Amino acid sequence: MSENGKTPFILRFFQVLGSPGKAFAGIIAAPAFLKPALAIAGISLLLGIVIAPKMQAFTVWSLEHGPVAVPPEEVEQVLAVASTTVVAGTIASMAVAPWLIWLVIAGLLKIYAMLSARQVPFKTLFAVAVYGYLPVLLGTTIESLLVLTAPVERVQYVTLSIAALLPPAQSFLYFFLASCSPFTWWSLALWGLGGAAALGIRAAGPVAYLFALWAVWALAAAGLGVLGTPPAGAM
């Protein structure tokens, strides 16, 4: 504990992972989220900067070995534009993604609170979203390290999802399992637990609510993945 009686947010990080019930009780009592949000976003940004060169190399490899032939006179320009775009996109997405996810989760919990006739400040739910993101950040960190060590031609297959147990395939099952990450499930459980604590209700409802919405999203993403896959021989 700090001198003013508040738990430092770094210590709160460990509490969320090891003792979430106790951690969320403290977070709800003092829902300050700016420092932990900046810390998480900073780590995510750093990971984006670190893996950007590998993603650039993968983009170049994909263009050189892809099914779509680039005219020789345009190769240099296409590679330069694609490389710059991938580097900028990787860094920007890693920096922005946490904030978007926090807004979505806090918004979903706010909707659940309204449906449950509970009054909870959005700030409190946003703090829950920030701290509950830690497993996702942990998974992103591990996956980034795996990307750095993977051969460039295998970068697209690096995943911590259940899809890693199957050979790569352009199938509905594979695309669905690609969304099934234990780290995502861990965060969903924490968000549900934190939301329930903020609403003063049992955790089963918010947890089931978030997992149901995640399942709809995963099924939709798998369907879009299949629809976006060209049929064999089309390329």
mmCIF file of C-alpha atoms in Angstrom:
data_model
loop_
_atom_site.group_PDB
_atom_site.id
_atom_site.type_symbol
_atom_site.label_atom_id
_atom_site.label_comp_id
_atom_site.label_asym_id
_atom_site.label_seq_id
_atom_site.Cartn_x
_atom_site.Cartn_y
_atom_site.Cartn_z
ATOM 1 C CA MET A 1 0.000 0.000 0.000
ATOM 2 C CA SER A 2 1.159 3.528 -0.698
ATOM 3 C CA GLU A 3 1.434 6.196 1.953
ATOM 4 C CA ASN A 4 -2.028 7.580 1.161
ATOM 5 C CA GLY A 5 -3.584 4.150 1.610
ATOM 6 C CA LYS A 6 -4.138 3.493 -2.101
ATOM 7 C CA THR A 7 -2.837 0.344 -3.777
ATOM 8 C CA PRO A 8 -0.324 1.151 -6.558
ATOM 9 C CA PHE A 9 -1.689 0.145 -9.946
ATOM 10 C CA ILE A 10 1.300 -2.127 -10.606
ATOM 11 C CA LEU A 11 0.431 -4.146 -7.508
ATOM 12 C CA ARG A 12 -3.199 -4.076 -8.588
ATOM 13 C CA PHE A 13 -2.152 -5.738 -11.847
ATOM 14 C CA PHE A 14 -0.862 -8.757 -9.928
ATOM 15 C CA GLN A 15 -3.951 -8.786 -7.716
ATOM 16 C CA VAL A 16 -6.255 -8.922 -10.745
ATOM 17 C CA LEU A 17 -4.438 -11.977 -12.058
ATOM 18 C CA GLY A 18 -4.070 -13.742 -8.714
ATOM 19 C CA SER A 19 -6.978 -12.540 -6.592
ATOM 20 C CA PRO A 20 -9.497 -10.837 -8.897
ATOM 21 C CA GLY A 21 -12.320 -10.619 -6.352
ATOM 22 C CA LYS A 22 -10.213 -8.610 -3.919
ATOM 23 C CA ALA A 23 -8.679 -6.551 -6.726
ATOM 24 C CA PHE A 24 -11.987 -5.515 -8.294
ATOM 25 C CA ALA A 25 -13.398 -4.566 -4.901
ATOM 26 C CA GLY A 26 -10.552 -2.062 -4.589
ATOM 27 C CA ILE A 27 -10.860 -0.912 -8.191
ATOM 28 C CA ILE A 28 -14.578 -0.223 -7.825
ATOM 29 C CA ALA A 29 -13.980 1.682 -4.607
ATOM 30 C CA ALA A 30 -11.413 3.905 -6.358
ATOM 31 C CA PRO A 31 -11.913 3.533 -10.138
ATOM 32 C CA ALA A 32 -8.838 5.404 -11.345
ATOM 33 C CA PHE A 33 -7.805 4.036 -14.734
ATOM 34 C CA LEU A 34 -5.574 6.617 -16.454
ATOM 35 C CA LYS A 35 -2.197 5.373 -15.183
ATOM 36 C CA PRO A 36 -2.868 1.665 -15.759
ATOM 37 C CA ALA A 37 -4.414 2.455 -19.160
ATOM 38 C CA LEU A 38 -1.360 4.452 -20.238
ATOM 39 C CA ALA A 39 0.957 1.718 -18.954
ATOM 40 C CA ILE A 40 -0.888 -1.017 -20.876
ATOM 41 C CA ALA A 41 -1.189 1.096 -24.023
ATOM 42 C CA GLY A 42 2.516 1.936 -23.767
ATOM 43 C CA ILE A 43 3.487 -1.730 -23.540
ATOM 44 C CA SER A 44 1.230 -2.536 -26.476
ATOM 45 C CA LEU A 45 2.780 0.289 -28.498
ATOM 46 C CA LEU A 46 6.274 -0.965 -27.654
ATOM 47 C CA LEU A 47 5.334 -4.455 -28.821
ATOM 48 C CA GLY A 48 4.063 -2.966 -32.071
ATOM 49 C CA ILE A 49 7.370 -1.155 -32.617
ATOM 50 C CA VAL A 50 9.321 -4.344 -31.871
ATOM 51 C CA ILE A 51 7.407 -6.627 -34.256
ATOM 52 C CA ALA A 52 6.921 -4.067 -37.041
ATOM 53 C CA PRO A 53 10.181 -4.986 -38.860
ATOM 54 C CA LYS A 54 9.200 -8.675 -38.814
ATOM 55 C CA MET A 55 5.766 -7.850 -40.199
ATOM 56 C CA GLN A 56 7.472 -5.737 -42.862
ATOM 57 C CA ALA A 57 9.685 -8.678 -43.815
ATOM 58 C CA PHE A 58 6.654 -10.968 -43.947
ATOM 59 C CA THR A 59 4.835 -8.521 -46.237
ATOM 60 C CA VAL A 60 7.779 -8.424 -48.619
ATOM 61 C CA TRP A 61 8.008 -12.220 -48.599
ATOM 62 C CA SER A 62 4.261 -12.540 -49.247
ATOM 63 C CA LEU A 63 4.411 -10.195 -52.229
ATOM 64 C CA GLU A 64 7.403 -12.005 -53.672
ATOM 65 C CA HIS A 65 5.876 -15.467 -53.205
ATOM 66 C CA GLY A 66 2.170 -14.657 -53.472
ATOM 67 C CA PRO A 67 -0.241 -15.834 -56.182
ATOM 68 C CA VAL A 68 -0.655 -12.340 -57.644
ATOM 69 C CA ALA A 69 2.238 -11.401 -59.894
ATOM 70 C CA VAL A 70 3.489 -7.835 -59.656
ATOM 71 C CA PRO A 71 4.721 -6.320 -62.943
ATOM 72 C CA PRO A 72 8.554 -6.029 -62.830
ATOM 73 C CA GLU A 73 8.461 -2.281 -63.386
ATOM 74 C CA GLU A 74 6.190 -1.829 -60.346
ATOM 75 C CA VAL A 75 7.881 -4.224 -57.922
ATOM 76 C CA GLU A 76 10.082 -1.645 -56.207
ATOM 77 C CA GLN A 77 7.275 0.866 -55.742
ATOM 78 C CA VAL A 78 4.770 -1.744 -54.520
ATOM 79 C CA LEU A 79 7.229 -3.167 -51.998
ATOM 80 C CA ALA A 80 8.092 0.302 -50.680
ATOM 81 C CA VAL A 81 4.453 1.345 -50.266
ATOM 82 C CA ALA A 82 3.375 -1.988 -48.753
ATOM 83 C CA SER A 83 6.292 -2.053 -46.323
ATOM 84 C CA THR A 84 5.648 1.480 -45.091
ATOM 85 C CA THR A 85 1.928 0.827 -44.755
ATOM 86 C CA VAL A 86 2.438 -2.387 -42.780
ATOM 87 C CA VAL A 87 4.912 -0.810 -40.366
ATOM 88 C CA ALA A 88 2.660 2.189 -39.723
ATOM 89 C CA GLY A 89 -0.443 -0.004 -39.498
ATOM 90 C CA THR A 90 1.146 -2.462 -37.079
ATOM 91 C CA ILE A 91 2.315 0.259 -34.700
ATOM 92 C CA ALA A 92 -0.931 2.239 -34.913
ATOM 93 C CA SER A 93 -3.165 -0.797 -34.391
ATOM 94 C CA MET A 94 -1.194 -1.972 -31.373
ATOM 95 C CA ALA A 95 -1.453 1.497 -29.831
ATOM 96 C CA VAL A 96 -5.161 2.026 -30.533
ATOM 97 C CA ALA A 97 -6.573 -1.498 -30.086
ATOM 98 C CA PRO A 98 -6.600 -1.519 -26.249
ATOM 99 C CA TRP A 99 -8.568 1.733 -26.082
ATOM 100 C CA LEU A 100 -11.168 0.483 -28.558
ATOM 101 C CA ILE A 101 -11.562 -2.803 -26.697
ATOM 102 C CA TRP A 102 -11.949 -0.985 -23.365
ATOM 103 C CA LEU A 103 -14.661 1.243 -24.822
ATOM 104 C CA VAL A 104 -16.513 -1.757 -26.253
ATOM 105 C CA ILE A 105 -16.336 -3.786 -23.027
ATOM 106 C CA ALA A 106 -17.315 -0.832 -20.825
ATOM 107 C CA GLY A 107 -20.179 -0.087 -23.206
ATOM 108 C CA LEU A 108 -21.417 -3.679 -23.138
ATOM 109 C CA LEU A 109 -21.268 -3.744 -19.351
ATOM 110 C CA LYS A 110 -23.142 -0.439 -19.253
ATOM 111 C CA ILE A 111 -25.879 -1.953 -21.418
ATOM 112 C CA TYR A 112 -26.063 -4.941 -19.069
ATOM 113 C CA ALA A 113 -26.330 -2.566 -16.119
ATOM 114 C CA MET A 114 -29.198 -0.702 -17.796
ATOM 115 C CA LEU A 115 -31.003 -3.961 -18.552
ATOM 116 C CA SER A 116 -30.510 -4.955 -14.914
ATOM 117 C CA ALA A 117 -31.823 -1.589 -13.689
ATOM 118 C CA ARG A 118 -28.482 -0.828 -12.021
ATOM 119 C CA GLN A 119 -26.805 2.556 -11.874
ATOM 120 C CA VAL A 120 -23.045 2.271 -12.336
ATOM 121 C CA PRO A 121 -20.779 5.124 -13.528
ATOM 122 C CA PHE A 122 -19.183 4.490 -16.922
ATOM 123 C CA LYS A 123 -15.833 5.416 -15.359
ATOM 124 C CA THR A 124 -16.093 2.436 -13.011
ATOM 125 C CA LEU A 125 -16.884 0.043 -15.852
ATOM 126 C CA PHE A 126 -14.046 1.475 -17.943
ATOM 127 C CA ALA A 127 -11.650 0.824 -15.055
ATOM 128 C CA VAL A 128 -12.910 -2.771 -14.939
ATOM 129 C CA ALA A 129 -12.306 -3.047 -18.688
ATOM 130 C CA VAL A 130 -8.748 -1.724 -18.361
ATOM 131 C CA TYR A 131 -7.680 -4.068 -15.581
ATOM 132 C CA GLY A 132 -9.494 -7.051 -17.071
ATOM 133 C CA TYR A 133 -7.466 -6.604 -20.259
ATOM 134 C CA LEU A 134 -4.284 -7.897 -18.596
ATOM 135 C CA PRO A 135 -4.596 -11.523 -19.836
ATOM 136 C CA VAL A 136 -5.052 -10.242 -23.393
ATOM 137 C CA LEU A 137 -1.905 -8.136 -22.965
ATOM 138 C CA LEU A 138 -0.051 -11.172 -21.619
ATOM 139 C CA GLY A 139 -1.143 -13.232 -24.609
ATOM 140 C CA THR A 140 -0.175 -10.447 -27.012
ATOM 141 C CA THR A 141 3.276 -10.249 -25.435
ATOM 142 C CA ILE A 142 3.862 -13.994 -25.760
ATOM 143 C CA GLU A 143 2.566 -14.020 -29.330
ATOM 144 C CA SER A 144 4.808 -11.092 -30.239
ATOM 145 C CA LEU A 145 7.845 -12.979 -28.937
ATOM 146 C CA LEU A 146 6.828 -16.007 -30.996
ATOM 147 C CA VAL A 147 6.483 -13.822 -34.094
ATOM 148 C CA LEU A 148 10.005 -12.495 -33.562
ATOM 149 C CA THR A 149 11.479 -16.006 -33.402
ATOM 150 C CA ALA A 150 9.391 -17.562 -36.204
ATOM 151 C CA PRO A 151 10.683 -17.952 -39.770
ATOM 152 C CA VAL A 152 9.265 -15.193 -41.909
ATOM 153 C CA GLU A 153 7.232 -17.641 -44.001
ATOM 154 C CA ARG A 154 5.526 -18.968 -40.842
ATOM 155 C CA VAL A 155 4.580 -15.642 -39.268
ATOM 156 C CA GLN A 156 0.949 -15.863 -40.420
ATOM 157 C CA TYR A 157 0.531 -19.155 -38.562
ATOM 158 C CA VAL A 158 1.741 -17.906 -35.174
ATOM 159 C CA THR A 159 -1.192 -18.066 -32.770
ATOM 160 C CA LEU A 160 -1.993 -18.864 -29.157
ATOM 161 C CA SER A 161 -5.521 -19.877 -30.077
ATOM 162 C CA ILE A 162 -6.896 -23.405 -30.183
ATOM 163 C CA ALA A 163 -6.326 -23.301 -33.955
ATOM 164 C CA ALA A 164 -2.648 -23.960 -33.219
ATOM 165 C CA LEU A 165 -3.627 -27.595 -32.591
ATOM 166 C CA LEU A 166 -4.771 -28.000 -36.215
ATOM 167 C CA PRO A 167 -2.893 -27.722 -39.499
ATOM 168 C CA PRO A 168 -3.592 -24.384 -41.211
ATOM 169 C CA ALA A 169 -6.768 -24.576 -43.296
ATOM 170 C CA GLN A 170 -9.244 -22.247 -44.969
ATOM 171 C CA SER A 171 -12.223 -23.776 -43.182
ATOM 172 C CA PHE A 172 -14.998 -22.526 -40.922
ATOM 173 C CA LEU A 173 -13.717 -24.666 -38.042
ATOM 174 C CA TYR A 174 -10.183 -23.331 -38.346
ATOM 175 C CA PHE A 175 -11.329 -19.709 -38.520
ATOM 176 C CA PHE A 176 -13.589 -20.223 -35.512
ATOM 177 C CA LEU A 177 -10.855 -21.869 -33.446
ATOM 178 C CA ALA A 178 -8.533 -18.999 -34.385
ATOM 179 C CA SER A 179 -10.774 -16.807 -32.214
ATOM 180 C CA CYS A 180 -10.676 -19.292 -29.330
ATOM 181 C CA SER A 181 -7.791 -18.005 -27.242
ATOM 182 C CA PRO A 182 -7.469 -18.969 -23.564
ATOM 183 C CA PHE A 183 -6.165 -15.463 -22.896
ATOM 184 C CA THR A 184 -9.301 -13.928 -24.424
ATOM 185 C CA TRP A 185 -11.476 -16.245 -22.329
ATOM 186 C CA TRP A 186 -9.503 -15.301 -19.228
ATOM 187 C CA SER A 187 -10.141 -11.612 -19.874
ATOM 188 C CA LEU A 188 -13.826 -12.248 -20.586
ATOM 189 C CA ALA A 189 -14.136 -13.996 -17.229
ATOM 190 C CA LEU A 190 -12.372 -11.099 -15.467
ATOM 191 C CA TRP A 191 -14.558 -8.515 -17.194
ATOM 192 C CA GLY A 192 -17.660 -10.444 -16.179
ATOM 193 C CA LEU A 193 -16.424 -10.791 -12.613
ATOM 194 C CA GLY A 194 -15.492 -7.107 -12.382
ATOM 195 C CA GLY A 195 -18.768 -6.044 -13.969
ATOM 196 C CA ALA A 196 -20.719 -8.163 -11.511
ATOM 197 C CA ALA A 197 -18.817 -6.627 -8.604
ATOM 198 C CA ALA A 198 -19.589 -3.134 -9.911
ATOM 199 C CA LEU A 199 -23.277 -3.990 -10.305
ATOM 200 C CA GLY A 200 -23.464 -5.785 -6.965
ATOM 201 C CA ILE A 201 -24.803 -9.002 -8.496
ATOM 202 C CA ARG A 202 -23.651 -12.580 -9.000
ATOM 203 C CA ALA A 203 -20.945 -13.071 -11.624
ATOM 204 C CA ALA A 204 -22.757 -15.778 -13.593
ATOM 205 C CA GLY A 205 -24.979 -13.302 -15.467
ATOM 206 C CA PRO A 206 -22.331 -10.855 -16.760
ATOM 207 C CA VAL A 207 -19.878 -13.667 -17.523
ATOM 208 C CA ALA A 208 -22.468 -15.603 -19.557
ATOM 209 C CA TYR A 209 -23.521 -12.362 -21.285
ATOM 210 C CA LEU A 210 -19.983 -11.528 -22.418
ATOM 211 C CA PHE A 211 -19.191 -15.081 -23.492
ATOM 212 C CA ALA A 212 -22.419 -15.243 -25.507
ATOM 213 C CA LEU A 213 -21.564 -12.020 -27.329
ATOM 214 C CA TRP A 214 -18.033 -13.282 -27.921
ATOM 215 C CA ALA A 215 -19.437 -16.524 -29.413
ATOM 216 C CA VAL A 216 -21.614 -14.538 -31.825
ATOM 217 C CA TRP A 217 -18.601 -12.470 -32.857
ATOM 218 C CA ALA A 218 -16.378 -15.558 -33.288
ATOM 219 C CA LEU A 219 -18.992 -17.325 -35.425
ATOM 220 C CA ALA A 220 -19.476 -14.214 -37.556
ATOM 221 C CA ALA A 221 -15.706 -13.796 -37.983
ATOM 222 C CA ALA A 222 -15.386 -17.453 -39.041
ATOM 223 C CA GLY A 223 -18.196 -17.045 -41.563
ATOM 224 C CA LEU A 224 -16.615 -13.913 -43.024
ATOM 225 C CA GLY A 225 -13.265 -15.700 -43.158
ATOM 226 C CA VAL A 226 -14.739 -18.506 -45.242
ATOM 227 C CA LEU A 227 -16.592 -16.080 -47.526
ATOM 228 C CA GLY A 228 -13.395 -14.119 -48.059
ATOM 229 C CA THR A 229 -11.370 -17.211 -49.009
ATOM 230 C CA PRO A 230 -11.041 -17.668 -52.769
ATOM 231 C CA PRO A 231 -12.021 -21.135 -53.979
ATOM 232 C CA ALA A 232 -9.245 -23.523 -54.988
ATOM 233 C CA GLY A 233 -7.862 -22.657 -58.402
ATOM 234 C CA ALA A 234 -9.400 -19.196 -58.424
ATOM 235 C CA MET A 235 -6.113 -17.381 -58.027
#
